[in-house]
XYZ file of C-alpha atoms in Angstrom:
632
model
C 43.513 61.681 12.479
C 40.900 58.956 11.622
C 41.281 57.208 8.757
C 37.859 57.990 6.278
C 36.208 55.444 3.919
C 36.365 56.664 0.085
C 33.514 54.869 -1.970
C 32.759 57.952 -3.928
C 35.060 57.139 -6.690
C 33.811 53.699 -7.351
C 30.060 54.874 -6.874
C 30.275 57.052 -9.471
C 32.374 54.566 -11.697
C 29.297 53.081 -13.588
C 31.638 50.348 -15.165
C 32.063 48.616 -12.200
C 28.801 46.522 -12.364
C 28.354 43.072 -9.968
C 30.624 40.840 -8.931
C 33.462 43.578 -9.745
C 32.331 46.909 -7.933
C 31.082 44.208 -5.246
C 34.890 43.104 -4.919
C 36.350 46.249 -5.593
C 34.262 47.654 -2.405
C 35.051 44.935 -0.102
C 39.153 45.724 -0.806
C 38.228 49.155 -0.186
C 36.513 48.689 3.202
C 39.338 45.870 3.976
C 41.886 48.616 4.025
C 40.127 51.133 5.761
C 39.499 48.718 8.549
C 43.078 47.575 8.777
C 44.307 51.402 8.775
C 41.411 51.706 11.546
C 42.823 49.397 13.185
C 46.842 49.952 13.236
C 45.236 53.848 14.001
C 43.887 52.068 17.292
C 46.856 50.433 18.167
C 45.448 47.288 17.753
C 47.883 44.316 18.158
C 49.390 41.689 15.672
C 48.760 38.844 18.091
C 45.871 37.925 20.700
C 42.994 39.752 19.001
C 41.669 40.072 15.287
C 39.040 41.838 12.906
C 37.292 39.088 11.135
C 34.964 39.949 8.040
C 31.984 37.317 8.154
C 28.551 37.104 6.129
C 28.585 38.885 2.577
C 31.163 40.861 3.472
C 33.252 37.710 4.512
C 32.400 37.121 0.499
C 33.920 39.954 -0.612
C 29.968 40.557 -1.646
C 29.272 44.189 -0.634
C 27.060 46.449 -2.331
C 26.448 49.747 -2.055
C 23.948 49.832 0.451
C 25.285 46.350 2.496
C 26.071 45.856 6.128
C 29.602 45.715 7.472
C 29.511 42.171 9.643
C 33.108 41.208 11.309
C 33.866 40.031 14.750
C 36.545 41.418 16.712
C 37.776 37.914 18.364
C 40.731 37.730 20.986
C 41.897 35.267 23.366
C 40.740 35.303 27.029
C 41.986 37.666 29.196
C 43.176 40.465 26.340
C 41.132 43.827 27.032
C 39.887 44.828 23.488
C 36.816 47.380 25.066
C 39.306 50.291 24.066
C 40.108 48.920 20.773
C 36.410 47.820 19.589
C 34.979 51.435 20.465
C 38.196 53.005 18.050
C 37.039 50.683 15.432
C 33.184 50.767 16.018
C 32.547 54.371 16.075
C 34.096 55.647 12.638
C 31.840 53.189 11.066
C 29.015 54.512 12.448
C 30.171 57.983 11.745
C 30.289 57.063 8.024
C 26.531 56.040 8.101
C 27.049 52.284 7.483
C 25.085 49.794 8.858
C 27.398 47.434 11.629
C 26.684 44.189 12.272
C 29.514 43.388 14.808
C 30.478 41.003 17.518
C 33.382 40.929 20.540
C 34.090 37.719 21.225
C 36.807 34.731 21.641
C 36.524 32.135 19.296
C 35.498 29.837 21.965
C 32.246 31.346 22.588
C 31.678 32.258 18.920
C 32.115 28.352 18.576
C 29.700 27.686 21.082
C 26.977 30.220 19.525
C 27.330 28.519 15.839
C 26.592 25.013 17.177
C 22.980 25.827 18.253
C 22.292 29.214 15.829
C 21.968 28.630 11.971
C 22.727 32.681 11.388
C 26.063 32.289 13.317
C 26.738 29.390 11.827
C 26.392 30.218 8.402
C 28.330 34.177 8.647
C 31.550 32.376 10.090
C 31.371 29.579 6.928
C 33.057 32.721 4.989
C 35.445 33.855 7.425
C 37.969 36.290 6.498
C 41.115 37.458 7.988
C 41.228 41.580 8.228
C 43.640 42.923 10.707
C 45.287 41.337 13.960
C 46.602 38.019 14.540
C 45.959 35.572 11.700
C 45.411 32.594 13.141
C 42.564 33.365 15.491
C 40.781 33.938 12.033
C 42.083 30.560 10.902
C 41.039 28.934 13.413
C 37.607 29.998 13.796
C 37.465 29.367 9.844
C 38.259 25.644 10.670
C 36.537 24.683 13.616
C 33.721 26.852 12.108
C 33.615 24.251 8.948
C 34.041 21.217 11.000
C 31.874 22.295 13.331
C 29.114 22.517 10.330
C 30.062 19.193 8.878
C 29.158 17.640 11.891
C 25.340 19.026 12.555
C 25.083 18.951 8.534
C 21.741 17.261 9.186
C 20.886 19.345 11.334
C 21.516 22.452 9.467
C 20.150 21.033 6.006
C 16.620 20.530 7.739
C 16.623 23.820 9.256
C 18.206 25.723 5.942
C 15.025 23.551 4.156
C 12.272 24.923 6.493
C 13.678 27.903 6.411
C 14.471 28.971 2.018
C 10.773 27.420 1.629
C 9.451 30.522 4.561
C 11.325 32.619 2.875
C 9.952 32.045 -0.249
C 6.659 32.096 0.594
C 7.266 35.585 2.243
C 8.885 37.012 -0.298
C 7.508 35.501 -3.746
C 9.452 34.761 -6.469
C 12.557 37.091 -8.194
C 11.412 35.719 -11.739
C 7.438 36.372 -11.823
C 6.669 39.179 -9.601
C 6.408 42.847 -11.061
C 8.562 43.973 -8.153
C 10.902 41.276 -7.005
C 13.028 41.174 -3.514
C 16.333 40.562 -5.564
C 17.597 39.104 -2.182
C 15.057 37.100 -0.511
C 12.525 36.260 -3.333
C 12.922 32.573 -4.452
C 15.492 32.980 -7.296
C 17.429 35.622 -5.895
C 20.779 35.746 -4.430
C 19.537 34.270 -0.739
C 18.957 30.987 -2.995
C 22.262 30.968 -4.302
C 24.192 31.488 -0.518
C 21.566 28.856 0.441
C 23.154 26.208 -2.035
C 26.540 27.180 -1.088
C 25.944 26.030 2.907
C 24.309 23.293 1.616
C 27.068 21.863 -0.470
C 29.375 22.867 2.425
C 27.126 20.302 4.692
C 27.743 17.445 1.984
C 24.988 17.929 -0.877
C 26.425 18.457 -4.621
C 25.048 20.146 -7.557
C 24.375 18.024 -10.615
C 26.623 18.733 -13.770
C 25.927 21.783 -15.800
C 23.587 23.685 -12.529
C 27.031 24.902 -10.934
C 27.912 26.785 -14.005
C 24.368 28.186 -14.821
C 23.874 29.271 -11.169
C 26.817 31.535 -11.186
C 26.102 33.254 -14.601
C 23.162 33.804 -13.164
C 23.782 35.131 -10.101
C 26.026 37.439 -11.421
C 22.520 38.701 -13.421
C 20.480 39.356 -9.912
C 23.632 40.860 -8.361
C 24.130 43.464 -10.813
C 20.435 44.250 -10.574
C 20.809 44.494 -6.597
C 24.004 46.387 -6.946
C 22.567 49.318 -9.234
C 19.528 49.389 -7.175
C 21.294 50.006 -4.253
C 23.811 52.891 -6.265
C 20.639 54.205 -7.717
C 18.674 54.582 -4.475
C 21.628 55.329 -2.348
C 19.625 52.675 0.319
C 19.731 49.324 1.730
C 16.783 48.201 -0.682
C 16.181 44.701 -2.444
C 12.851 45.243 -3.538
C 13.021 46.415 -7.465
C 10.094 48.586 -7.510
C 8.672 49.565 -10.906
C 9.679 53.099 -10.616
C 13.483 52.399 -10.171
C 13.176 49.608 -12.886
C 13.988 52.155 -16.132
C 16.848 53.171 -14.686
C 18.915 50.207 -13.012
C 18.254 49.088 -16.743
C 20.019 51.799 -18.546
C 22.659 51.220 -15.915
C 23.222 47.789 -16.803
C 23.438 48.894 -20.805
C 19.896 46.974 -21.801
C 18.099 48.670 -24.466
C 14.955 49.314 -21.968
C 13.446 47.937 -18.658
C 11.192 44.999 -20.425
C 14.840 43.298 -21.913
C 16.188 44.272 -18.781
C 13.492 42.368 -16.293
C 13.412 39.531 -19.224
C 16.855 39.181 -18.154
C 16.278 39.092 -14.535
C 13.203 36.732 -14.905
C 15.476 34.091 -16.954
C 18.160 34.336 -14.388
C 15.767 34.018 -11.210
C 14.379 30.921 -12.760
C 17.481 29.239 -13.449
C 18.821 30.099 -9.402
C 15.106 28.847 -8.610
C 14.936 25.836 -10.680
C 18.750 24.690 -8.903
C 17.678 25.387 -5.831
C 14.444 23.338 -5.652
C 15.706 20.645 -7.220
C 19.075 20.607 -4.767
C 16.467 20.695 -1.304
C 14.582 18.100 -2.862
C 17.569 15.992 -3.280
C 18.890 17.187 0.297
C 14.964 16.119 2.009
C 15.601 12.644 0.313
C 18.470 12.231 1.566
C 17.550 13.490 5.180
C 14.725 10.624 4.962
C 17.444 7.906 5.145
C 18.341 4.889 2.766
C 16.145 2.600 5.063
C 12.509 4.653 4.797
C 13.181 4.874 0.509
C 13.758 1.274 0.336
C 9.997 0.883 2.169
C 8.582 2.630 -0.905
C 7.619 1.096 -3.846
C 7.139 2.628 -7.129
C 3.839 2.923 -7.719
C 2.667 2.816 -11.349
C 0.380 5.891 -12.806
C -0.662 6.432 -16.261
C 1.430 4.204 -19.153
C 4.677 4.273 -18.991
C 4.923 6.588 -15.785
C 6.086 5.739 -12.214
C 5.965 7.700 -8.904
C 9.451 6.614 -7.221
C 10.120 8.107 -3.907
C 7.879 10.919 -4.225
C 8.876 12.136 -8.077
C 7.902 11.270 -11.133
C 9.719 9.040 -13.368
C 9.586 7.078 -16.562
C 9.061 3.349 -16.317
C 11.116 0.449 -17.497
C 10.601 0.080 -20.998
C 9.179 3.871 -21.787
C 10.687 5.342 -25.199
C 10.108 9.243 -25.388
C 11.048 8.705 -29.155
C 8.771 6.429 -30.171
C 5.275 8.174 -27.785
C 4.558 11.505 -28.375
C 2.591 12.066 -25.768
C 4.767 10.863 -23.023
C 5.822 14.523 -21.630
C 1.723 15.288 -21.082
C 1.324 11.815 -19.332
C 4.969 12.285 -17.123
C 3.020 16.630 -17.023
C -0.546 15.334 -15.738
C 1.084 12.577 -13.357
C 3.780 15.501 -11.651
C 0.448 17.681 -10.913
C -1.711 14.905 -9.752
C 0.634 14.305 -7.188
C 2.270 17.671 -6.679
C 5.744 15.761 -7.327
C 8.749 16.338 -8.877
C 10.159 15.225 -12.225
C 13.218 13.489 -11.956
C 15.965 15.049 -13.360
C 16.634 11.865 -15.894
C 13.348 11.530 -16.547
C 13.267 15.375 -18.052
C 16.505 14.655 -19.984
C 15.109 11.538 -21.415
C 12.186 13.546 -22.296
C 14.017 15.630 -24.348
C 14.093 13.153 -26.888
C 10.082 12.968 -26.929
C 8.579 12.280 -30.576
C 6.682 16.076 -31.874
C 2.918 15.902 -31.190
C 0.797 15.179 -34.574
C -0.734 17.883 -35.782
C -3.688 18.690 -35.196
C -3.383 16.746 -31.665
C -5.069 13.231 -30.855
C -8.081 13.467 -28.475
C -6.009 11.600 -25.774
C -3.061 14.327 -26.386
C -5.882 17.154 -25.787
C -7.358 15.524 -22.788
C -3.872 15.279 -21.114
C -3.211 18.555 -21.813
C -6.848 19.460 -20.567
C -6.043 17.460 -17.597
C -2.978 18.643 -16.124
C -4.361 22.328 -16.092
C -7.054 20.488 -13.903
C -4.958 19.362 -11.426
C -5.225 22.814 -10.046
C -2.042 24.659 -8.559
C 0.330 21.507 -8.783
C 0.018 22.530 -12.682
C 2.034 25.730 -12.532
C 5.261 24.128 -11.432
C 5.013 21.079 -13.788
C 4.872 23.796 -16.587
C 7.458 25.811 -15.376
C 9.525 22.835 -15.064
C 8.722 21.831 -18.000
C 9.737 25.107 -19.943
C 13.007 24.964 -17.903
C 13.449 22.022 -19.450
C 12.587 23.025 -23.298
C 10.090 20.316 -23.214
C 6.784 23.171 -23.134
C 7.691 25.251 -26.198
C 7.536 22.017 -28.503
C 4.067 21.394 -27.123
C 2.921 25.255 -26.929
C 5.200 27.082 -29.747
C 3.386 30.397 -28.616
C 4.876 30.101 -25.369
C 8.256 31.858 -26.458
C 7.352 34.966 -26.881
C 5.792 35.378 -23.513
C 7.856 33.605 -21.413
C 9.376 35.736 -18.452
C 8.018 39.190 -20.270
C 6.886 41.493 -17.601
C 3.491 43.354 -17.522
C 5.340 46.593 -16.167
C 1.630 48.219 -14.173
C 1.404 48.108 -10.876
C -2.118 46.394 -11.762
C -0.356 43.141 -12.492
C 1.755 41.439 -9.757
C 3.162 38.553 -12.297
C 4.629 38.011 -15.799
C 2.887 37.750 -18.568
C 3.359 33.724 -19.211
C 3.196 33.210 -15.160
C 0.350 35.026 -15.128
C -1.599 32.665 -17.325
C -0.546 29.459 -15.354
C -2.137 31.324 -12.392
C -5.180 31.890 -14.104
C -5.581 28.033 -15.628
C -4.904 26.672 -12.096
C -7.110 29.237 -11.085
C -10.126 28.367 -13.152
C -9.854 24.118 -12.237
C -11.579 25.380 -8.757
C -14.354 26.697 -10.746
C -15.154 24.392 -13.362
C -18.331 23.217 -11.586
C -19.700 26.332 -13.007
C -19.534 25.430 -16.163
C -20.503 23.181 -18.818
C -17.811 22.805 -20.774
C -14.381 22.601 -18.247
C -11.743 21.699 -20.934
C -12.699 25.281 -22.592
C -13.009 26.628 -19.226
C -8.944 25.556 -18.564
C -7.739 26.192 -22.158
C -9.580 29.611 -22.862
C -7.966 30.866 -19.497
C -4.524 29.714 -20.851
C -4.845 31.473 -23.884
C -6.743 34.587 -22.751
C -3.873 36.843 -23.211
C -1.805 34.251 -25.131
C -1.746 38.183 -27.663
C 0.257 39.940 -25.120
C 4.063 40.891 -25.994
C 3.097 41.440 -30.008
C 2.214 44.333 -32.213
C -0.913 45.841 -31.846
C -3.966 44.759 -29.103
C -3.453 41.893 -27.255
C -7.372 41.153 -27.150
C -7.675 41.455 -31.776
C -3.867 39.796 -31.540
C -5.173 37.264 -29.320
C -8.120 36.369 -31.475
C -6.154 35.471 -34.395
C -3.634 33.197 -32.555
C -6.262 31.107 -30.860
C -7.916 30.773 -34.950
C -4.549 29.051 -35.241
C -3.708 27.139 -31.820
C -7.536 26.062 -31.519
C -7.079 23.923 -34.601
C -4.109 22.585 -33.787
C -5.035 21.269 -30.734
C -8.136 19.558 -32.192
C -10.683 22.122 -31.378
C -13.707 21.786 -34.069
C -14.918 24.853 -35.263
C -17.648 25.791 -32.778
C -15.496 25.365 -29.875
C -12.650 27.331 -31.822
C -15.247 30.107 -31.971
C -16.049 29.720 -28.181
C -12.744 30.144 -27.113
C -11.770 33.247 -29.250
C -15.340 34.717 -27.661
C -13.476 34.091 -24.347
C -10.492 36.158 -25.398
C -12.303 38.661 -27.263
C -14.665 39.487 -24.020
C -12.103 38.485 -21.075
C -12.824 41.884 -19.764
C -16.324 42.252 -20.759
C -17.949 41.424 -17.353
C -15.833 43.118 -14.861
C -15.239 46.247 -16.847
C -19.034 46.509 -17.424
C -20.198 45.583 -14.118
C -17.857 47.852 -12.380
C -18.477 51.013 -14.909
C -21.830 50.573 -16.369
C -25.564 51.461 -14.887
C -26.553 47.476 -14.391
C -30.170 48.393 -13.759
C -30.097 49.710 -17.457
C -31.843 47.644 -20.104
C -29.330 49.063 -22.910
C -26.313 47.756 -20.922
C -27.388 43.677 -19.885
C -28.875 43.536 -24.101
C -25.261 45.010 -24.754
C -23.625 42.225 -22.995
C -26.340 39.437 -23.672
C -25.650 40.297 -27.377
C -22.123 40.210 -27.295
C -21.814 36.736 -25.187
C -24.569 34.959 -27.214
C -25.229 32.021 -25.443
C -25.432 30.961 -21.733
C -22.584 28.481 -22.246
C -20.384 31.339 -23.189
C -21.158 33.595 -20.378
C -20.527 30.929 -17.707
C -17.024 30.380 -19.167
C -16.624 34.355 -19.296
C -18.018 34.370 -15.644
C -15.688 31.635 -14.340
C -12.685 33.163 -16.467
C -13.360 36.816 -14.910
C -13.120 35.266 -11.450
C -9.747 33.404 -12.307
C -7.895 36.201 -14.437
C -8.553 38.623 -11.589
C -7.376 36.379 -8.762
C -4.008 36.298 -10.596
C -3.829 39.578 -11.400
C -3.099 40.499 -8.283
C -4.749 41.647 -4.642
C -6.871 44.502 -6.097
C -8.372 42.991 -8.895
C -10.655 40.634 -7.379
C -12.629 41.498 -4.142
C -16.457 40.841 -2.368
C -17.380 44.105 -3.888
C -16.866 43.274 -7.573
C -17.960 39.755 -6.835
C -21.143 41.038 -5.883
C -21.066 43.260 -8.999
C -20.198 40.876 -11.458
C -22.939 38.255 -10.266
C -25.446 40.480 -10.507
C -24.781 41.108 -13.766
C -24.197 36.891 -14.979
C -27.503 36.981 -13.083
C -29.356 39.320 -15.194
C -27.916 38.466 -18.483
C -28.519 34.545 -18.205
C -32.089 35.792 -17.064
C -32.174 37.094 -20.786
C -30.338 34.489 -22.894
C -32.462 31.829 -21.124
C -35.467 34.326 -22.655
C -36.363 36.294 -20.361
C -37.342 40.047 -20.741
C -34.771 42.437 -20.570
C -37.211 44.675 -18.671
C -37.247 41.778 -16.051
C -33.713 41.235 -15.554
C -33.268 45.132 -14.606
C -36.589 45.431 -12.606
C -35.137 46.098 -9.411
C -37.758 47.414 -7.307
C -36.102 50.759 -7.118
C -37.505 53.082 -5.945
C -39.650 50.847 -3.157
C -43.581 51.655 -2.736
C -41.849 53.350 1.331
C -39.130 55.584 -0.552
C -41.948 56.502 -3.044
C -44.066 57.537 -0.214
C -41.376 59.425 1.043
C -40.527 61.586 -1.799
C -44.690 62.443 -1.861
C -43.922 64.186 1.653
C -42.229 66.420 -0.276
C -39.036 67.053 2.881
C -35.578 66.373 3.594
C -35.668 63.033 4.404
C -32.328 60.354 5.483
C -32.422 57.308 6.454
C -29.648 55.073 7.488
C -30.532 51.273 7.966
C -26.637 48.544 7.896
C -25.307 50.083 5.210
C -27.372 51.709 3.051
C -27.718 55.399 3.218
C -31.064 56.882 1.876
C -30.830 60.451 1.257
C -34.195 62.778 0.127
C -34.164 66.276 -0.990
C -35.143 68.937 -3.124
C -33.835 68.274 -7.062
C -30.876 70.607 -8.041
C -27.423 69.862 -10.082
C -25.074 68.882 -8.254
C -27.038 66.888 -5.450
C -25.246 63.568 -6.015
C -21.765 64.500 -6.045
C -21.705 66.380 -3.280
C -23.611 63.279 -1.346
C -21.655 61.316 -1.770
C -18.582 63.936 -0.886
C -19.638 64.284 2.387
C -19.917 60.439 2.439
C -16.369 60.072 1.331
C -14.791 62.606 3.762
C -16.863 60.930 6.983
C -14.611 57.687 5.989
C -17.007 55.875 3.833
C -16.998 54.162 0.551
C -19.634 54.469 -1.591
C -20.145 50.192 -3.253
C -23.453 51.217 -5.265
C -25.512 53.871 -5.689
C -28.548 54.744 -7.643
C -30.811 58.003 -8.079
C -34.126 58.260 -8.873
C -35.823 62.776 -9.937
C -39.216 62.236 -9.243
C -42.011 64.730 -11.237
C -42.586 66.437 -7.685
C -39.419 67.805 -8.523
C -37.681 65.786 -5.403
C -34.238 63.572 -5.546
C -34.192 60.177 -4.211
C -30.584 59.154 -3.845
C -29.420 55.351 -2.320
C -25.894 54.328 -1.337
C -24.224 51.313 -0.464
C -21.311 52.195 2.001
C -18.471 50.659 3.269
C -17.025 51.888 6.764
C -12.875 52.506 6.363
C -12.281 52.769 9.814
C-alpha cells in the first residue's frame, strides 16, 4: 500500500505558528518521502532523494512546493524508482518541483544558473545513499564561493527587479509576504550573499531573524487560512491571519508586519550596497575623492558621511544637513555616520530659519526624500525632529482606496508635491502642508478637525508665523475640498465655485490646495488620480481663481451651454442625436426619467459617461450632452 502524507493534524493545530509548524511539516514530509521511498525499493547506495530550496530549509508552509532531486551515479536506472516517488505526490495535490539527475550534471547546471545554484546551497539528505547528498552539498558551496562575484551581481540586479515588481512588505495595503522588498525573499537573499563572502554588521543578524520569524508566521497562516499557494495578504484575509497570530485586531497585527518588513528591508539594502562597493574593486574607490557638501558633510564613495571634525552634540542641525545632502544625491547614509548621529544636539524650539529651510529642502529633493526619511526613522533620528511621527509610523489605512501606510503615504505625497511647486507661490508650504495633511490620522475622532489642531501646534514649532500657520491648517482642513467637489458637484453652478471660493479665501491658498490635490492622489494609489479628474479639478481651480482674482461668479460658470446650434435644435421641436469625438448630444421630448435611462443605454453599449449636463427648455423639449469614454 502507498504510504499517505498526514498534515491534517498539524493544520488544524493553531499553536504551531512559523518557524515551528514550518519545521514540524518539513519532518513530516521527510518521513513520508523516506517510507515512499523504502516502499519503492529504492537503494541505500548509488541513488538519493535530496530536499533543496525551502524545503532543503526545513521552511515549508502550508501551501509550499516540494523541491528535491533524485541524484544517482551514472549508469544506475532510477526511471522506475522516480515515477514510485513522483506520482503519490502528485496524487496528494502538492506542487513538485523535482529533478533526476547525477550530481555531475546538477554541478554543471549551478555554475551558469543562479536558481540552481542557490536551491542546492541548502541541500538536504532524505533517503538513499548519503554521500551523493554530501557531496553535491560541498561541491555545491565551493562551487558558489568561486563565481561569488558573479552571483552577488546577478542576486543585486535581480532583489532590486524584484522589488520593483512586487513593492514593498512594510507600506503596501496588500503586501507579497514573499517577494515584496522586506519579505522573506530578502532574508534568503542575505543568506546566499553571506554564503558568497559578504557579512552582516553587528546587531542586523539578530534583528533580521526576529523578524523574519514575524513575515513567516504571517505567510504561514495565510497559506492555512486560504488553503493556497498565496503570498499576497489581501485585505480581506487580513482580520483573520491576525486573530490567528493572537493580535488584538488586524491594524496591531499589520503594525507588526510593517515594523518587521522594514527592519528585513533596511538589512538588506544596506548589505547590497556594501556588496556593489565591494564588486567596484579597491582600485576604482581609491579614484574617488570625497567631495565636500553642505558644513560638516561629505559624499565618500557614493554615501553620505560626516566630515572630519563634525560633532552631532554640539550642531543641532547636523541630521537635516547629513537628510538634505542623502536626497540631493540619492545616496546612502553611512552606517557610522547614522550612529554618530544619534548623539545629535535636540533642535531649539521653535526651529532656526536655517533648521526650517533644511527641513523644507530635503522634501524638495523630490523622491530621493522618502528613503532618507525612512532611514532616518530606522535610525530613531526622525521622531526627535518630527515627535508626531510615532503615532503614524507603519499604521495601515486598511481601504482598498489607499495602496500605502499612513506615514509612507505622506512621504509619497511631499516628494510628490516638489514636482509641482512651480505652481505655486509659496513651495516651502506647498512641501510641509502635504507632509502634514493627514499628520490627524491614527487618533480619536476626524483626522481632518484632529489634523487642524496638531498643525496649531507643529506650525509654531517649526517657526511658522501666524499667517502661514493659518495657511497650512486651510490646507488640511480642505485637502479634499477640490477633488470631492469637482468630481460630485454641478461645476457650472454659481452656488458651488462661491462655496469653494469662500472656503479657500485667497488665490495663494487654492494653488497650494490645487498642487496638494494632485500630489495626495498620486500616492493614494492608481485610482485616485487620472486625466478625467485632472480635467475636472482644473476646471474648477480655473473658475474659482477667475473669482478670487474678482471676477463674477456668473462669468466663471458661463459656459456657453446650451450653444446658439443646440438651441436651434430644440426650436425644431424632434428627436434629434448627434454624435461628434466624443460627445453625445441627445434631443427629445421632456419626461422624468429621460436622463437616466440615456445614459443607461450609454453604459450598456460600453461607454462611460466623463460629463454630462441637461438643459428643459420652455418648449417643453430636453437637451441632454455627454462626454463618453469608449471601454473597448
Amino acid at each position: 500500500m502507498t504510504p499517505q502524507l498526514d498534515r491534517q493534524v498539524l493544520l488544524q493545530d493553531t499553536s504551531r505558528r512559523g518557524a515551528a509548524f514550518c519545521g514540524l511539516l518539513s519532518e513530516k514530509v521527510d518521513l513520508w518521502l523516506q517510507q515512499l521511498w523504502e516502499n519503492a525499493g529504492g537503494p541505500a547506495t548509488g541513488a538519493a532523494l535530496v530536499a533543496v530550496g525551502g524545503y532543503g530549509r526545513s521552511e515549508l508552509s502550508p501551501g509550499s512546493d516540494i523541491d528535491v532531486y533524485l541524484l544517482y551515479e551514472p549508469k544506475t536506472s532510477v526511471s522506475a524508482l522516480a515515477e514510485s516517488i513522483w506520482y503519490p505526490i502528485w496524487d496528494e495535490g502538492i506542487k513538485l518541483g523535482h529533478a533526476v539527475r547525477t550530481v555531475k550534471e546538477t554541478l554543471a547546471l549551478a555554475s551558469d544558473d543562479l536558481d540552481t545554484a542557490t536551491a542546492i546551497l541548502s541541500a538536504r539528505h532524505i533517503a538513499g545513499d548519503p554521500k551523493l547528498a554530501e557531496e553535491l552539498a560541498v561541491k555545491g558551496d565551493d562551487l558558489w564561493r568561486k563565481r561569488s562575484k558573479r552571483w552577488l551581481d546577478e542576486m543585486d540586479v535581480r532583489v532590486r527587479s524584484r522589488h520593483e515588481e512586487s513593492g514593498e512588505v512594510a507600506f503596501l495595503l496588500e503586501p507579497d509576504l514573499k517577494n515584496g522588498r522586506g519579505g522573506l525573499r530578502d532574508v534568503h537573499a542575505i543568506t546566499w550573499a553571506e554564503r558568497a563572502g559578504m557579512s552582516l554588521l553587528p546587531g542586523d543578524h539578530e534583528a533580521i531573524l526576529e523578524a523574519y520569524e514575524v513575515v513567516l508566521s504571517a505567510r504561514v497562516e495565510l497559506q492555512r487560512r486560504t488553503g493556497r499557494h498565496s503570498d499576497v495578504l489581501l485585505l480581506e484575509e487580513q482580520d483573520a491571519v491576525s486573530a490567528a497570530l493572537g493580535f488584538d485586531d488586524a491594524d496591531v497585527f499589520m503594525r507588526a508586519l510593517s515594523t518587521a518588513a522594514r527592519t528585513i528591508a533596511w538589512v538588506s539594502d544596506e548589505l547590497w550596497f556594501r556588496a556593489r562597493s565591494s564588486l567596484d574593486g579597491p582600485t576604482r574607490r581609491k579614484l574617488r575623492r570625497d567631495e565636500e557638501a553642505l558644513v560638516g558633510v561629505v559624499v565618500r564613495d557614493g554615501s553620505v558621511a560626516l566630515a572630519a571634525g563634525a560633532e552631532p552634540a554640539n550642531d543641532p542641525y547636523l541630521v537635516l544637513r547629513v537628510a538634505v545632502t542623502a536626497a540631493r544625491n540619492d545616496a546612502r547614509i553611512e552606517r557610522t555616520t547614522l550612529d554618530r548621529l544619534a548623539e545629535s544636539k535636540p533642535l531649539t524650539t521653535p526651529w532656526s530659519e536655517e533648521a526650517r529651510r533644511l527641513f523644507v529642502e530635503l522634501f524638495l529633493a523630490g523622491r530621493p526624500a522618502v528613503q532618507v526619511v525612512e532611514t532616518l526613522d530606522q535610525r530613531g533620528l526622525w521622531e526627535p525632529i518630527f515627535p508626531e511621527w510615532s503615532v503614524i509610523r507603519c499604521r495601515p489605512q486598511r481601504n482598498a482606496y489607499h495602496r500605502f501606510t499612513i506615514d509612507r503615504h505622506l512621504c509619497e505625497a511631499a516628494a510628490n508635491s516638489a514636482a509641482l511647486v512651480d505652481r505655486v507661490d509659496r513651495p516651502d508650504l506647498l512641501v510641509v502642508g502635504t507632509l502634514l495633511h493627514d499628520i490627524g490620522k491614527g487618533r480619536p475622532g476626524d483626522h481632518t478637525d484632529v489634523g487642524v489642531e496638531l498643525i496649531a501646534e507643529i506650525a509654531p514649532r517649526m517657526g511658522f508665523d501666524e499667517g502661514d500657520t493659518l495657511i497650512l491648517q486651510q490646507m488640511c482642513r480642505h485637502h479634499l475640498l477640490l477633488a470631492d467637489t469637482a468630481t460630485r458637484r454641478d461645476l457650472s453652478d454659481d452656488g458651488t465655485i462661491s462655496f469653494v471660493a469662500d472656503s479657500v479665501d485667497s488665490l495663494t491658498c487654492l494653488r497650494l490646495l490645487d498642487a496638494l490635490t494632485e500630489a495626495d492622489s498620486l500616492a493614494t494609489g492608481t485610482a485616485a488620480w487620472g486625466s478625467w479628474k485632472e480635467e475636472l479639478v482644473g476646471v474648477l481651480v480655473d473658475r474659482v481663481a477667475h473669482v478670487l482674482s474678482g471676477g463674477s461668479v456668473a462669468d466663471a460658470t458661463d459656459t456657453g451651454f446650451p450653444t446658439p446650434h443646440q438651441r436651434d435644435l430644440l426650436a425644431q421641436r424632434r428627436r434629434i442625436i448627434e454624435a461628434v469625438d466624443d460627445q453625445i448630444v441627445v434631443i427629445s421630448p421632456d419626461r422624468p426619467g429621460l436622463f437616466s435611462r440615456v445614459a443607461g443605454v450609454l453604459s450598456l453599449n460600453g461607454l462611460t459617461v466623463l460629463e454630462a449636463a441637461a438643459h428643459s427648455a420652455d418648449n417643453q423639449m430636453a437637451l441632454e450632452q455627454f462626454r463618453v469614454q469608449s471601454n473597448f
